[in-house]
């Protein structure tokens, strides 16, 4: 049987507000347990939540960037369930009247190329606290609970079941994180739980319209786990179906150590949560002026920026795609391009030299010590023919961490490119005299040795010779005799 995989993702994203969604407690990660709490986020009786306007701004920002329809009226609801990390006994979320509906995200994979994944909805809710099962002397017998996280604002982004492979789910989650970080609504830090993903996975015979029974994989907190957990789950369901069995609708957890998923509980239905509208919060009304204000504040989005890099700056599609994958990188490249005046030179250097150093130093692009202005100045010297590319590469290493100014270094050290035919002629004669065998084999038709001879001239001039000119002069000289 040929099975088709059907995947939908639900991504929880912590919004980067200073304070919680319904109280003034800070949201800072890593504080000592239970110090960022108050009667409201601890769910004491009689307290009243007040919605954080900034959290709504961030939610709207995400919705606009993802092409959602913003609902003029949405309603917070109580989702009732008991768990020790939820002191109120209910979570304030949105149910049948979410803030945003529809929308889409474009992804790209090796196997299926470019593809649009639809969104069902985005709603706002509060995060729960965190259970601590490890790290205490009595952890073997006790668990502790930290409520610092309870009340942190979240958006839940629910996709349509549009993905057909673990690779597509991985691409979707990656592209979604990149966009949310790009527009500044989250820090996107997966280790700290700022972004968490649940995956609904089912199989159906290819060609069948109706969906199969799905299992929900909970709390996939890394890109790798999303892919591995789905791959495992697809194998598990296929084995059950091919043996004539039935998949049970349930929630499963992925165990990365054993690379398998294990059953956690049978899946609740919405009615198990006994949702009802939150009586302590008015309905959320978002008027067109508010939406427009958020829209005006949105930065240029990655897709538009990539297109502009190609259309206006003449970059290759593939280069534009890498440069526009991350906002910090796109900003850095554009600043270098502006300082250089030639986008293609700037792109070539940022994509090779700068990204190589960033990788070696294991730093963020935002932490690059070489300012775009100084790299731009260096590249102007190359473009104008003042220094050779070889000299520029050497200087780049030095400029990377030091604060020197490229023009000053070139002047002080006399690194200006030699384009004087007389001076180069002398160097060429000396190289030919020192390498008679190579000169002879060039004349015998082995033109490949020209590169070696050019290299020797470059070496003799400490890299200062104009390589294009050396090339031409050498050829002329060798063809002459
Ligand atoms: Zn609080």
Coordinates of C-alpha atoms and ligand atoms in Angstrom, one line a residue:
X1 CA 0.0 0.0 0.0
X2 CA 1.2 3.5 -0.8
X3 CA 0.6 5.7 2.2
X4 CA 0.4 9.5 2.3
X5 CA 1.5 11.3 5.4
X6 CA -0.6 14.2 6.6
X7 CA 0.9 16.6 9.1
X8 CA -0.4 19.8 10.8
X9 CA 1.6 21.7 13.4
X10 CA 0.6 23.8 16.4
X11 CA 3.3 26.1 17.4
X12 CA 3.4 27.9 20.8
X13 CA 5.4 31.1 20.7
X14 CA 6.3 33.2 23.8
X15 CA 5.9 36.9 23.0
X16 CA 8.9 39.1 23.8
X17 CA 7.0 41.5 26.2
X18 CA 8.7 42.9 29.4
X19 CA 5.7 41.8 31.5
X20 CA 3.2 39.0 31.6
X21 CA -0.1 38.9 29.7
X22 CA -2.5 39.8 32.6
X23 CA -0.3 41.3 35.3
X24 CA 2.9 43.4 35.7
X25 CA 5.3 40.6 36.7
X26 CA 8.5 40.4 34.6
X27 CA 8.9 37.6 32.1
X28 CA 12.7 37.4 32.3
X29 CA 14.1 33.9 31.8
X30 CA 16.4 32.3 34.3
X31 CA 15.3 34.1 37.5
X32 CA 15.3 32.2 40.8
X33 CA 12.1 30.1 41.1
X34 CA 8.8 31.7 42.2
X35 CA 10.1 35.3 42.5
X36 CA 8.4 36.7 39.4
X37 CA 4.9 36.1 40.6
X38 CA 1.9 38.0 42.1
X39 CA -1.6 37.1 43.3
X40 CA -2.9 37.4 39.7
X41 CA -0.5 35.0 38.0
X42 CA -0.7 32.7 41.0
X43 CA -4.5 32.5 40.5
X44 CA -5.5 33.8 44.0
X45 CA -9.3 34.2 44.4
X46 CA -10.8 37.6 43.8
X47 CA -8.0 39.0 41.6
X48 CA -8.6 40.6 38.2
X49 CA -6.6 40.1 35.1
X50 CA -5.8 43.1 32.8
X51 CA -4.8 42.5 29.2
X52 CA -1.3 43.7 28.3
X53 CA -1.7 45.8 25.2
X54 CA 1.9 45.2 24.0
X55 CA 1.1 41.4 23.9
X56 CA -1.8 42.2 21.5
X57 CA 0.5 44.4 19.4
X58 CA 3.0 41.5 19.0
X59 CA 0.2 39.0 18.2
X60 CA -1.2 41.3 15.5
X61 CA 2.3 41.8 14.1
X62 CA 2.7 38.0 13.7
X63 CA -0.8 37.8 12.2
X64 CA -0.1 40.5 9.6
X65 CA 3.2 39.0 8.7
X66 CA 1.5 35.7 8.1
X67 CA -1.4 37.1 6.1
X68 CA -4.1 36.3 8.6
X69 CA -7.5 38.0 8.8
X70 CA -7.7 40.0 12.0
X71 CA -11.0 39.6 13.8
X72 CA -12.5 42.9 15.0
X73 CA -13.9 41.1 18.1
X74 CA -12.3 38.1 19.9
X75 CA -13.0 36.5 23.2
X76 CA -10.8 35.1 25.9
X77 CA -12.1 31.8 27.4
X78 CA -11.3 29.6 30.3
X79 CA -9.9 26.2 29.4
X80 CA -10.5 24.1 32.5
X81 CA -8.2 21.3 33.5
X82 CA -6.2 20.4 36.5
X83 CA -2.4 20.2 36.5
X84 CA 0.1 21.3 39.3
X85 CA 1.7 23.9 37.0
X86 CA -1.7 25.6 36.6
X87 CA -2.6 27.1 40.0
X88 CA -6.0 28.6 38.8
X89 CA -7.3 25.3 37.6
X90 CA -7.9 26.9 34.2
X91 CA -5.9 28.5 31.5
X92 CA -7.0 31.8 29.9
X93 CA -7.0 31.1 26.1
X94 CA -9.2 31.8 23.1
X95 CA -11.6 29.2 21.9
X96 CA -14.4 29.7 19.3
X97 CA -13.6 33.4 18.7
X98 CA -9.8 33.6 18.1
X99 CA -8.0 36.9 17.3
X100 CA -6.9 35.8 13.9
X101 CA -8.0 33.3 11.2
X102 CA -6.5 32.1 7.9
X103 CA -3.1 33.1 6.7
X104 CA -0.2 31.1 5.2
X105 CA 3.5 30.5 5.2
X106 CA 5.6 29.6 2.2
X107 CA 8.2 26.8 2.6
X108 CA 10.8 25.2 0.4
X109 CA 12.1 21.6 0.5
X110 CA 14.4 19.6 -1.7
X111 CA 11.7 17.0 -2.5
X112 CA 8.7 19.3 -3.2
X113 CA 10.2 22.7 -4.0
X114 CA 8.3 25.8 -3.0
X115 CA 4.9 25.2 -1.4
X116 CA 2.3 27.2 0.6
X117 CA 1.1 25.9 3.9
X118 CA -2.2 27.3 5.1
X119 CA -2.9 28.5 8.6
X120 CA -6.2 27.8 10.4
X121 CA -5.9 30.3 13.2
X122 CA -3.7 32.2 15.6
X123 CA -5.0 32.8 19.1
X124 CA -3.6 34.4 22.3
X125 CA -3.2 32.6 25.6
X126 CA -1.2 32.5 28.8
X127 CA 1.6 30.0 29.5
X128 CA 1.5 27.7 32.5
X129 CA 4.2 27.3 35.2
X130 CA 6.9 24.6 35.0
X131 CA 7.4 21.4 36.9
X132 CA 11.0 20.7 38.0
X133 CA 11.7 17.0 38.1
X134 CA 15.4 17.2 38.4
X135 CA 18.2 19.0 40.2
X136 CA 17.1 18.7 43.8
X137 CA 18.5 16.3 46.5
X138 CA 15.1 14.7 46.9
X139 CA 14.2 14.8 43.1
X140 CA 13.9 11.0 43.2
X141 CA 10.8 11.2 45.3
X142 CA 9.5 14.8 44.7
X143 CA 8.8 17.3 41.9
X144 CA 8.9 21.0 42.4
X145 CA 7.0 23.7 40.6
X146 CA 8.2 27.2 39.4
X147 CA 5.4 29.7 38.6
X148 CA 7.7 32.3 37.1
X149 CA 6.5 31.3 33.6
X150 CA 2.8 31.3 34.4
X151 CA 1.1 34.1 32.7
X152 CA 3.8 34.6 30.0
X153 CA 2.0 35.7 26.8
X154 CA 1.8 33.1 24.1
X155 CA 0.4 32.9 20.6
X156 CA -0.6 29.5 19.3
X157 CA -0.2 29.2 15.5
X158 CA -2.3 26.4 14.1
X159 CA -1.6 25.2 10.6
X160 CA -3.8 23.4 8.2
X161 CA -3.0 19.7 7.7
X162 CA -1.0 20.7 4.6
X163 CA 2.4 19.1 5.1
X164 CA 3.2 15.7 3.6
X165 CA 6.5 14.8 5.1
X166 CA 8.8 15.2 8.1
X167 CA 11.0 17.3 5.9
X168 CA 8.1 19.7 5.1
X169 CA 7.3 20.0 8.8
X170 CA 10.9 20.8 9.6
X171 CA 11.0 23.4 6.8
X172 CA 7.7 25.0 8.1
X173 CA 8.9 25.2 11.7
X174 CA 12.3 26.6 10.6
X175 CA 10.7 29.2 8.3
X176 CA 8.1 30.2 11.0
X177 CA 10.8 30.7 13.7
X178 CA 12.9 32.8 11.3
X179 CA 9.9 35.0 10.4
X180 CA 8.8 35.5 14.1
X181 CA 12.3 36.4 15.1
X182 CA 12.6 38.7 12.0
X183 CA 9.6 40.7 13.0
X184 CA 10.8 40.9 16.6
X185 CA 7.8 39.3 18.4
X186 CA 9.9 36.5 20.0
X187 CA 13.5 35.8 20.8
X188 CA 13.0 32.3 19.3
X189 CA 15.2 30.7 21.9
X190 CA 14.3 27.0 21.7
X191 CA 16.4 25.9 24.6
X192 CA 14.5 28.3 26.9
X193 CA 11.2 27.1 25.5
X194 CA 10.3 30.3 23.7
X195 CA 9.0 28.2 20.8
X196 CA 7.4 24.8 21.2
X197 CA 5.8 22.6 18.6
X198 CA 3.1 19.9 18.7
X199 CA 2.6 17.8 15.6
X200 CA -0.6 16.0 14.4
X201 CA 0.4 13.1 12.3
X202 CA -1.8 10.6 10.4
X203 CA -1.6 8.4 7.4
X204 CA -4.1 7.6 4.6
X205 CA -3.9 5.6 1.4
X206 CA -2.7 7.8 -1.3
X207 CA -5.6 9.2 -3.3
X208 CA -8.1 8.9 -0.4
X209 CA -9.8 12.2 0.6
X210 CA -10.7 11.4 4.2
X211 CA -8.0 11.8 6.8
X212 CA -6.8 8.9 8.8
X213 CA -6.8 8.8 12.7
X214 CA -4.1 11.1 14.0
X215 CA -1.8 11.0 16.9
X216 CA -0.6 14.2 18.5
X217 CA 3.1 14.5 19.3
X218 CA 3.7 16.9 22.2
X219 CA 6.4 19.4 23.0
X220 CA 8.9 18.9 20.2
X221 CA 11.4 21.6 21.3
X222 CA 14.0 21.4 18.5
X223 CA 14.0 21.4 14.7
X224 CA 15.8 18.0 14.8
X225 CA 13.2 16.5 17.2
X226 CA 10.3 17.6 15.0
X227 CA 11.8 15.7 12.1
X228 CA 12.9 12.6 14.0
X229 CA 9.7 12.3 16.0
X230 CA 7.5 12.6 12.9
X231 CA 9.7 10.1 11.0
X232 CA 9.4 7.7 13.8
X233 CA 5.6 8.2 14.2
X234 CA 5.0 7.6 10.5
X235 CA 6.9 4.3 10.6
X236 CA 4.9 3.3 13.7
X237 CA 1.5 4.1 12.2
X238 CA 2.5 2.4 8.9
X239 CA 3.4 -0.8 10.7
X240 CA 0.1 -0.8 12.6
X241 CA -2.0 -0.1 9.4
X242 CA -0.1 -2.7 7.3
X243 CA -0.7 -5.3 10.0
X244 CA -4.4 -4.6 9.6
X245 CA -4.6 -2.7 12.9
X246 CA -6.1 0.7 13.8
X247 CA -4.3 3.8 15.0
X248 CA -5.7 5.2 18.3
X249 CA -6.3 8.9 18.6
X250 CA -4.0 9.9 21.5
X251 CA -1.2 12.2 22.6
X252 CA 2.3 10.8 22.4
X253 CA 5.6 12.0 23.7
X254 CA 8.9 11.7 21.8
X255 CA 11.8 10.2 23.6
X256 CA 14.9 11.4 21.8
X257 CA 17.2 9.0 23.8
X258 CA 15.4 6.0 22.4
X259 CA 14.2 7.7 19.2
X260 CA 10.6 6.5 19.7
X261 CA 7.3 8.0 20.7
X262 CA 5.4 6.7 23.7
X263 CA 1.7 7.1 24.6
X264 CA 0.9 9.8 27.1
X265 CA -2.8 9.9 27.3
X266 CA -5.9 9.4 25.2
X267 CA -6.7 12.6 23.4
X268 CA -9.1 15.0 25.1
X269 CA -11.9 16.6 23.1
X270 CA -12.7 20.2 23.4
X271 CA -15.8 19.5 25.5
X272 CA -13.5 17.9 28.2
X273 CA -12.1 21.4 28.9
X274 CA -15.6 22.9 29.5
X275 CA -14.6 26.1 27.8
X276 CA -16.6 29.2 28.7
X277 CA -16.0 32.9 28.1
X278 CA -13.7 34.5 30.7
X279 CA -16.0 36.6 32.8
X280 CA -13.2 38.8 34.2
X281 CA -12.0 40.1 30.8
X282 CA -14.0 42.2 28.3
X283 CA -14.1 41.0 24.7
X284 CA -11.0 42.2 22.8
X285 CA -11.9 44.8 20.2
X286 CA -9.3 45.6 17.5
X287 CA -10.2 48.6 15.3
X288 CA -8.8 49.3 11.9
X289 CA -6.6 52.2 13.2
X290 CA -4.9 49.8 15.6
X291 CA -4.3 47.3 12.8
X292 CA -2.9 50.1 10.6
X293 CA -0.6 51.3 13.3
X294 CA 0.9 47.8 13.7
X295 CA 1.1 47.4 10.0
X296 CA 3.1 50.6 9.6
X297 CA 5.5 49.4 12.2
X298 CA 6.2 46.1 10.4
X299 CA 9.7 45.8 8.9
X300 CA 10.1 44.7 5.3
X301 CA 9.5 40.9 5.3
X302 CA 12.0 38.3 4.2
X303 CA 10.2 37.5 0.9
X304 CA 10.0 41.1 -0.2
X305 CA 13.6 41.7 0.8
X306 CA 14.9 38.7 -1.1
X307 CA 12.9 39.9 -4.2
X308 CA 14.4 43.4 -3.9
X309 CA 18.0 42.0 -3.5
X310 CA 17.5 40.3 -6.9
X311 CA 15.5 43.0 -8.8
X312 CA 17.3 46.1 -7.5
X313 CA 20.7 45.0 -6.5
X314 CA 21.3 42.4 -9.2
X315 CA 22.1 39.5 -6.8
X316 CA 21.6 35.8 -7.8
X317 CA 18.4 34.3 -6.5
X318 CA 20.3 31.8 -4.4
X319 CA 22.6 34.4 -2.8
X320 CA 19.6 36.7 -2.1
X321 CA 17.9 33.8 -0.4
X322 CA 20.8 33.1 2.0
X323 CA 21.2 36.8 2.8
X324 CA 17.5 37.3 3.5
X325 CA 17.1 34.2 5.7
X326 CA 17.9 36.1 8.8
X327 CA 17.3 39.8 9.5
X328 CA 20.6 40.5 11.1
X329 CA 22.5 39.1 8.1
X330 CA 20.3 41.0 5.6
X331 CA 20.9 44.2 7.6
X332 CA 24.6 43.7 7.7
X333 CA 24.8 42.9 4.0
X334 CA 22.8 46.0 3.1
X335 CA 25.0 48.2 5.2
X336 CA 28.1 46.8 3.6
X337 CA 26.5 47.2 0.1
X338 CA 25.7 50.8 0.9
X339 CA 29.2 51.6 2.1
X340 CA 30.8 49.8 -0.9
X341 CA 28.5 51.1 -3.6
X342 CA 28.6 47.7 -5.4
X343 CA 26.1 45.2 -4.0
X344 CA 27.5 42.2 -5.8
X345 CA 31.0 42.7 -4.3
X346 CA 29.4 43.2 -0.9
X347 CA 27.3 40.0 -1.3
X348 CA 30.3 37.9 -2.4
X349 CA 32.3 38.9 0.6
X350 CA 29.6 38.6 3.2
X351 CA 28.5 35.2 1.9
X352 CA 32.1 33.8 1.9
X353 CA 34.5 35.6 4.2
X354 CA 32.1 37.0 6.8
X355 CA 30.0 33.9 7.1
X356 CA 33.2 31.8 7.4
X357 CA 34.4 33.9 10.3
X358 CA 31.0 33.9 11.9
X359 CA 31.0 30.1 11.8
X360 CA 34.6 29.8 13.0
X361 CA 34.0 32.2 15.9
X362 CA 30.5 30.6 16.6
X363 CA 28.9 34.0 17.0
X364 CA 25.7 35.7 15.9
X365 CA 25.8 37.9 12.9
X366 CA 24.8 40.8 15.3
X367 CA 28.1 40.2 17.2
X368 CA 30.4 40.6 14.2
X369 CA 33.2 42.9 15.4
X370 CA 34.0 44.2 11.9
X371 CA 31.6 47.1 11.3
X372 CA 29.9 47.2 7.9
X373 CA 31.4 50.7 7.3
X374 CA 35.0 49.4 7.6
X375 CA 34.3 46.3 5.5
X376 CA 32.7 48.6 2.9
X377 CA 35.8 50.9 2.9
X378 CA 38.0 47.8 2.3
X379 CA 35.9 46.6 -0.6
X380 CA 35.9 50.1 -2.2
X381 CA 39.7 49.8 -2.3
X382 CA 39.4 46.5 -4.2
X383 CA 36.7 47.8 -6.5
X384 CA 38.8 50.9 -7.4
X385 CA 41.8 48.7 -8.1
X386 CA 43.8 50.4 -5.3
X387 CA 44.6 47.0 -3.7
X388 CA 44.4 43.4 -5.0
X389 CA 42.0 40.8 -3.8
X390 CA 44.8 38.9 -2.2
X391 CA 45.9 41.9 -0.2
X392 CA 42.3 42.6 0.8
X393 CA 41.9 39.0 2.1
X394 CA 45.0 39.5 4.3
X395 CA 43.7 42.8 5.6
X396 CA 40.3 41.4 6.3
X397 CA 41.7 39.0 8.9
X398 CA 43.4 41.9 10.6
X399 CA 40.4 44.3 10.4
X400 CA 38.0 41.6 11.7
X401 CA 39.0 42.1 15.4
X402 CA 41.1 45.3 15.3
X403 CA 39.6 48.7 14.9
X404 CA 42.0 49.9 12.2
X405 CA 40.9 51.9 9.2
X406 CA 41.6 50.1 5.8
X407 CA 42.7 53.3 4.0
X408 CA 45.2 54.1 6.7
X409 CA 46.6 50.5 6.8
X410 CA 47.1 50.5 3.0
X411 CA 48.8 53.9 3.0
X412 CA 51.1 53.2 6.0
X413 CA 52.2 49.8 4.7
X414 CA 52.5 50.7 1.0
X415 CA 50.1 48.0 -0.1
X416 CA 48.8 49.8 -3.1
X417 CA 48.4 47.5 -6.1
X418 CA 51.2 47.6 -8.6
X419 CA 49.7 48.3 -12.0
X420 CA 52.9 49.8 -13.4
X421 CA 53.8 47.7 -16.5
X422 CA 57.5 48.5 -16.1
X423 CA 57.7 47.3 -12.5
X424 CA 55.7 44.2 -13.3
X425 CA 57.8 43.5 -16.4
X426 CA 60.9 43.2 -14.2
X427 CA 59.1 40.8 -11.8
X428 CA 58.0 38.7 -14.7
X429 CA 61.5 38.4 -16.2
X430 CA 62.8 37.3 -12.8
X431 CA 60.1 34.7 -12.4
X432 CA 60.6 33.3 -15.9
X433 CA 64.4 33.1 -15.3
X434 CA 63.9 31.2 -12.1
X435 CA 61.3 28.8 -13.6
X436 CA 62.6 27.8 -17.0
X437 CA 60.9 24.4 -17.0
X438 CA 57.4 25.8 -16.5
X439 CA 58.0 28.5 -19.1
X440 CA 59.1 25.9 -21.6
X441 CA 56.1 23.7 -20.9
X442 CA 53.7 26.6 -21.4
X443 CA 55.3 27.2 -24.8
X444 CA 55.0 23.5 -25.5
X445 CA 51.2 24.0 -25.1
X446 CA 50.6 23.2 -21.4
X447 CA 48.9 26.5 -20.8
X448 CA 47.7 25.3 -17.4
X449 CA 51.0 26.3 -15.9
X450 CA 50.2 30.0 -16.4
X451 CA 48.3 30.0 -13.1
X452 CA 51.5 28.8 -11.3
X453 CA 53.6 31.5 -13.0
X454 CA 51.0 34.3 -12.1
X455 CA 51.1 33.0 -8.5
X456 CA 54.9 33.3 -8.5
X457 CA 54.7 36.9 -9.7
X458 CA 52.1 37.7 -7.0
X459 CA 54.4 36.1 -4.4
X460 CA 57.4 38.1 -5.6
X461 CA 55.4 41.4 -5.3
X462 CA 54.0 40.4 -1.8
X463 CA 50.5 40.1 -3.4
X464 CA 50.5 43.7 -4.5
X465 CA 50.5 43.1 -8.3
X466 CA 47.4 43.6 -10.2
X467 CA 46.6 39.9 -11.1
X468 CA 44.6 40.7 -14.3
X469 CA 47.5 42.7 -15.6
X470 CA 50.1 40.1 -14.6
X471 CA 48.1 37.5 -16.5
X472 CA 48.0 39.6 -19.7
X473 CA 51.7 40.6 -19.5
X474 CA 52.8 37.1 -18.8
X475 CA 50.9 35.7 -21.8
X476 CA 52.2 38.4 -24.1
X477 CA 55.8 37.8 -22.8
X478 CA 55.5 34.0 -23.3
X479 CA 53.9 34.2 -26.7
X480 CA 56.6 36.6 -27.8
X481 CA 59.5 34.1 -27.5
Ligands
LIG1 ZN1 2.0 38.3 38.2

